[in-house]
mmCIF file of C-alpha atoms in Angstrom:
data_model
loop_
_atom_site.group_PDB
_atom_site.id
_atom_site.type_symbol
_atom_site.label_atom_id
_atom_site.label_comp_id
_atom_site.label_asym_id
_atom_site.label_seq_id
_atom_site.Cartn_x
_atom_site.Cartn_y
_atom_site.Cartn_z
ATOM 1 C CA ILE A 1 -24.968 1.276 -11.974
ATOM 2 C CA THR A 2 -24.195 -1.613 -9.733
ATOM 3 C CA ALA A 3 -21.008 -3.353 -8.714
ATOM 4 C CA PRO A 4 -20.327 -6.653 -6.961
ATOM 5 C CA ALA A 5 -19.830 -6.209 -3.221
ATOM 6 C CA GLY A 6 -16.021 -6.387 -3.374
ATOM 7 C CA GLU A 7 -15.771 -3.903 -6.226
ATOM 8 C CA HIS A 8 -18.192 -1.491 -4.547
ATOM 9 C CA HIS A 9 -16.198 -1.438 -1.312
ATOM 10 C CA ALA A 10 -12.955 -0.949 -3.268
ATOM 11 C CA LEU A 11 -14.578 2.028 -5.040
ATOM 12 C CA VAL A 12 -15.717 3.562 -1.746
ATOM 13 C CA ASP A 13 -12.254 3.020 -0.202
ATOM 14 C CA ASN A 14 -10.616 4.596 -3.237
ATOM 15 C CA VAL A 15 -12.917 7.631 -3.077
ATOM 16 C CA ARG A 16 -12.024 8.084 0.583
ATOM 17 C CA GLY A 17 -8.306 8.110 -0.227
ATOM 18 C CA GLN A 18 -7.377 4.496 0.535
ATOM 19 C CA THR A 19 -6.260 1.745 -1.815
ATOM 20 C CA ASN A 20 -5.822 -1.841 -0.658
ATOM 21 C CA GLY A 21 -5.509 -0.701 2.944
ATOM 22 C CA VAL A 22 -2.615 1.676 2.152
ATOM 23 C CA GLU A 23 -3.217 5.338 2.918
ATOM 24 C CA SER A 24 -2.718 7.732 0.031
ATOM 25 C CA ALA A 25 -2.613 11.511 0.163
ATOM 26 C CA PRO A 26 -6.123 12.920 0.620
ATOM 27 C CA LEU A 27 -7.342 14.735 -2.463
ATOM 28 C CA ALA A 28 -7.798 17.953 -0.497
ATOM 29 C CA GLU A 29 -4.050 18.107 0.129
ATOM 30 C CA SER A 30 -2.932 17.432 -3.442
ATOM 31 C CA ALA A 31 -1.087 20.105 -5.383
ATOM 32 C CA SER A 32 -4.033 20.691 -7.742
ATOM 33 C CA HIS A 33 -6.185 21.854 -4.820
ATOM 34 C CA ALA A 34 -3.525 23.954 -3.088
ATOM 35 C CA ASN A 35 -4.735 27.289 -4.542
ATOM 36 C CA VAL A 36 -8.460 26.774 -3.949
ATOM 37 C CA ASP A 37 -10.037 29.142 -1.466
ATOM 38 C CA PRO A 38 -11.230 27.006 1.489
ATOM 39 C CA SER A 39 -14.380 29.131 1.694
ATOM 40 C CA GLU A 40 -15.387 27.902 -1.803
ATOM 41 C CA ARG A 41 -15.183 24.283 -0.638
ATOM 42 C CA ALA A 42 -17.057 25.132 2.550
ATOM 43 C CA ALA A 43 -19.802 26.890 0.553
ATOM 44 C CA LEU A 44 -20.208 23.927 -1.808
ATOM 45 C CA LEU A 45 -20.265 21.498 1.113
ATOM 46 C CA MET A 46 -22.966 23.606 2.803
ATOM 47 C CA LEU A 47 -25.023 23.717 -0.405
ATOM 48 C CA ASP A 48 -24.670 19.973 -0.953
ATOM 49 C CA ARG A 49 -25.740 19.354 2.654
ATOM 50 C CA ALA A 50 -28.795 21.603 2.121
ATOM 51 C CA CYS A 51 -29.694 19.642 -1.030
ATOM 52 C CA GLY A 52 -29.618 16.448 1.001
ATOM 53 C CA ARG A 53 -32.093 17.811 3.528
ATOM 54 C CA ASP A 54 -34.397 20.134 1.598
ATOM 55 C CA ARG A 55 -36.435 19.101 -1.457
ATOM 56 C CA GLU A 56 -36.806 22.656 -2.800
ATOM 57 C CA THR A 57 -33.054 23.359 -2.627
ATOM 58 C CA TRP A 58 -32.284 20.048 -4.382
ATOM 59 C CA THR A 59 -34.882 20.657 -7.088
ATOM 60 C CA LYS A 60 -33.509 24.138 -7.797
ATOM 61 C CA ALA A 61 -29.901 22.905 -7.901
ATOM 62 C CA CYS A 62 -30.799 20.059 -10.303
ATOM 63 C CA SER A 63 -33.216 21.986 -12.493
ATOM 64 C CA GLY A 64 -30.790 22.686 -15.328
ATOM 65 C CA ARG A 65 -31.711 20.976 -18.580
ATOM 66 C CA ASN A 66 -28.203 19.480 -18.731
ATOM 67 C CA CYS A 67 -28.384 17.767 -15.340
ATOM 68 C CA ARG A 68 -27.749 14.037 -15.714
ATOM 69 C CA PHE A 69 -29.105 11.467 -13.280
ATOM 70 C CA LEU A 70 -27.535 8.030 -12.956
ATOM 71 C CA ARG A 71 -29.584 5.477 -11.042
ATOM 72 C CA SER A 72 -29.085 1.787 -10.445
ATOM 73 C CA GLU A 73 -30.457 -0.396 -13.252
ATOM 74 C CA GLN A 74 -31.725 2.647 -15.193
ATOM 75 C CA GLU A 75 -30.605 4.280 -18.405
ATOM 76 C CA PRO A 76 -28.894 7.650 -17.820
ATOM 77 C CA MET A 77 -31.474 10.428 -17.663
ATOM 78 C CA LEU A 78 -31.012 14.010 -18.861
ATOM 79 C CA GLY A 79 -33.042 16.646 -17.025
ATOM 80 C CA MET A 80 -35.614 16.659 -14.251
ATOM 81 C CA GLU A 81 -38.485 15.761 -16.603
ATOM 82 C CA ALA A 82 -36.683 12.558 -17.632
ATOM 83 C CA LEU A 83 -36.173 11.660 -13.968
ATOM 84 C CA ARG A 84 -39.864 12.197 -13.275
ATOM 85 C CA SER A 85 -41.108 10.318 -16.328
ATOM 86 C CA LYS A 86 -38.750 7.312 -16.301
ATOM 87 C CA THR A 87 -38.651 6.451 -12.607
ATOM 88 C CA ALA A 88 -41.055 6.141 -9.726
ATOM 89 C CA GLU A 89 -38.653 8.342 -7.749
ATOM 90 C CA GLU A 90 -40.213 11.440 -6.334
ATOM 91 C CA PRO A 91 -37.732 14.248 -7.008
ATOM 92 C CA GLY A 92 -36.089 15.263 -3.758
ATOM 93 C CA SER A 93 -37.060 12.049 -1.942
ATOM 94 C CA VAL A 94 -33.423 11.031 -1.479
ATOM 95 C CA ARG A 95 -31.854 12.246 1.757
ATOM 96 C CA SER A 96 -28.083 12.577 1.589
ATOM 97 C CA THR A 97 -25.228 13.464 3.921
ATOM 98 C CA PRO A 98 -21.989 14.676 2.339
ATOM 99 C CA ASP A 99 -18.618 13.409 3.545
ATOM 100 C CA ALA A 100 -16.576 15.959 1.592
ATOM 101 C CA ALA A 101 -16.671 18.536 -1.182
ATOM 102 C CA PHE A 102 -13.905 19.826 -3.429
ATOM 103 C CA VAL A 103 -13.670 22.744 -5.879
ATOM 104 C CA SER A 104 -11.384 23.455 -8.805
ATOM 105 C CA GLY A 105 -12.240 26.526 -10.876
ATOM 106 C CA ASP A 106 -15.880 26.389 -12.006
ATOM 107 C CA LEU A 107 -16.243 22.667 -11.199
ATOM 108 C CA GLY A 108 -16.780 20.971 -7.878
ATOM 109 C CA TYR A 109 -17.912 17.655 -6.517
ATOM 110 C CA ALA A 110 -19.307 16.250 -3.313
ATOM 111 C CA TYR A 111 -19.729 12.671 -2.178
ATOM 112 C CA GLY A 112 -21.270 10.931 0.784
ATOM 113 C CA THR A 113 -24.084 8.579 1.741
ATOM 114 C CA TYR A 114 -27.790 8.618 0.965
ATOM 115 C CA GLU A 115 -31.048 7.030 2.071
ATOM 116 C CA ARG A 116 -34.262 6.657 0.118
ATOM 117 C CA ALA A 117 -37.565 5.354 1.429
ATOM 118 C CA GLN A 118 -39.450 5.204 -1.878
ATOM 119 C CA PRO A 119 -40.044 3.691 -4.365
ATOM 120 C CA VAL A 120 -37.931 1.120 -2.472
ATOM 121 C CA GLN A 121 -35.973 1.466 0.736
ATOM 122 C CA GLU A 122 -32.312 1.874 -0.153
ATOM 123 C CA LYS A 123 -29.007 3.125 1.271
ATOM 124 C CA GLY A 124 -25.818 3.789 -0.613
ATOM 125 C CA ALA A 125 -23.109 6.190 -1.731
ATOM 126 C CA TYR A 126 -23.632 9.229 -3.948
ATOM 127 C CA LEU A 127 -21.586 11.592 -6.060
ATOM 128 C CA ARG A 128 -22.712 15.015 -7.253
ATOM 129 C CA ILE A 129 -20.715 17.023 -9.758
ATOM 130 C CA TRP A 130 -21.388 20.746 -9.615
ATOM 131 C CA ARG A 131 -20.664 23.574 -12.038
ATOM 132 C CA MET A 132 -20.642 27.294 -11.364
ATOM 133 C CA GLN A 133 -23.045 28.866 -13.874
ATOM 134 C CA ALA A 134 -24.254 32.473 -13.781
ATOM 135 C CA GLU A 135 -22.660 32.926 -10.346
ATOM 136 C CA ARG A 136 -24.440 29.976 -8.727
ATOM 137 C CA TRP A 137 -23.650 26.298 -8.285
ATOM 138 C CA THR A 138 -25.811 23.867 -10.264
ATOM 139 C CA VAL A 139 -25.693 20.077 -10.341
ATOM 140 C CA VAL A 140 -24.573 18.641 -13.683
ATOM 141 C CA LEU A 141 -24.500 14.993 -12.565
ATOM 142 C CA GLU A 142 -25.964 13.055 -9.665
ATOM 143 C CA MET A 143 -25.053 9.392 -9.288
ATOM 144 C CA LEU A 144 -26.516 7.044 -6.697
ATOM 145 C CA CYS A 145 -24.788 3.709 -6.032
ATOM 146 C CA PRO A 146 -26.761 1.490 -3.644
ATOM 147 C CA TYR A 147 -24.966 -0.728 -1.162
ATOM 148 C CA PRO A 148 -25.266 -4.459 -1.904
ATOM 149 C CA ALA A 149 -28.277 -6.088 -0.258
#
C-alpha cells in the first residue's frame, strides 16, 4: 500500500480534517459522534497507545483469527500466523503513537504515526480499526503506510 508523495500527504491531511488547506469540521465534533461517551474514546486511545509501546498488549489485541494486516508491497494477511509466515516482521516490533481515536457503537479506530527498526528502518502513518468483542476491544485491521523515502 503505497502512494506517490503528493497523494500520501493529501491522505494524511484529509485524515487530520483538512482538505486542500481548508479546515473542515473535525470528525470528533460531527453529529454521528455526538452521543458517544468520551470515556469510551479515551479508553480506546489508551489501549491503542499501550499497543504501540508494549509487544504483549499488541499481540493480544491482534490475536483474533479475523485480524487483517496491510503492509506496504505485501498481499493482505489474515491472522497473526500469516503475518509471521509471510513477512520478516517480528510481531510487535512496530512502535506507534496515536494522534486520535474515535468510537461508534462496537467499532472504533485510531490513527497516528509509527516507527519500525526491522526488517528495515521505516516511519509512516498507521490506522487501526477496532471492534468490541466479548466485552474487550480487538484489532480487526492494522494498516501501515510508510512515508515516501
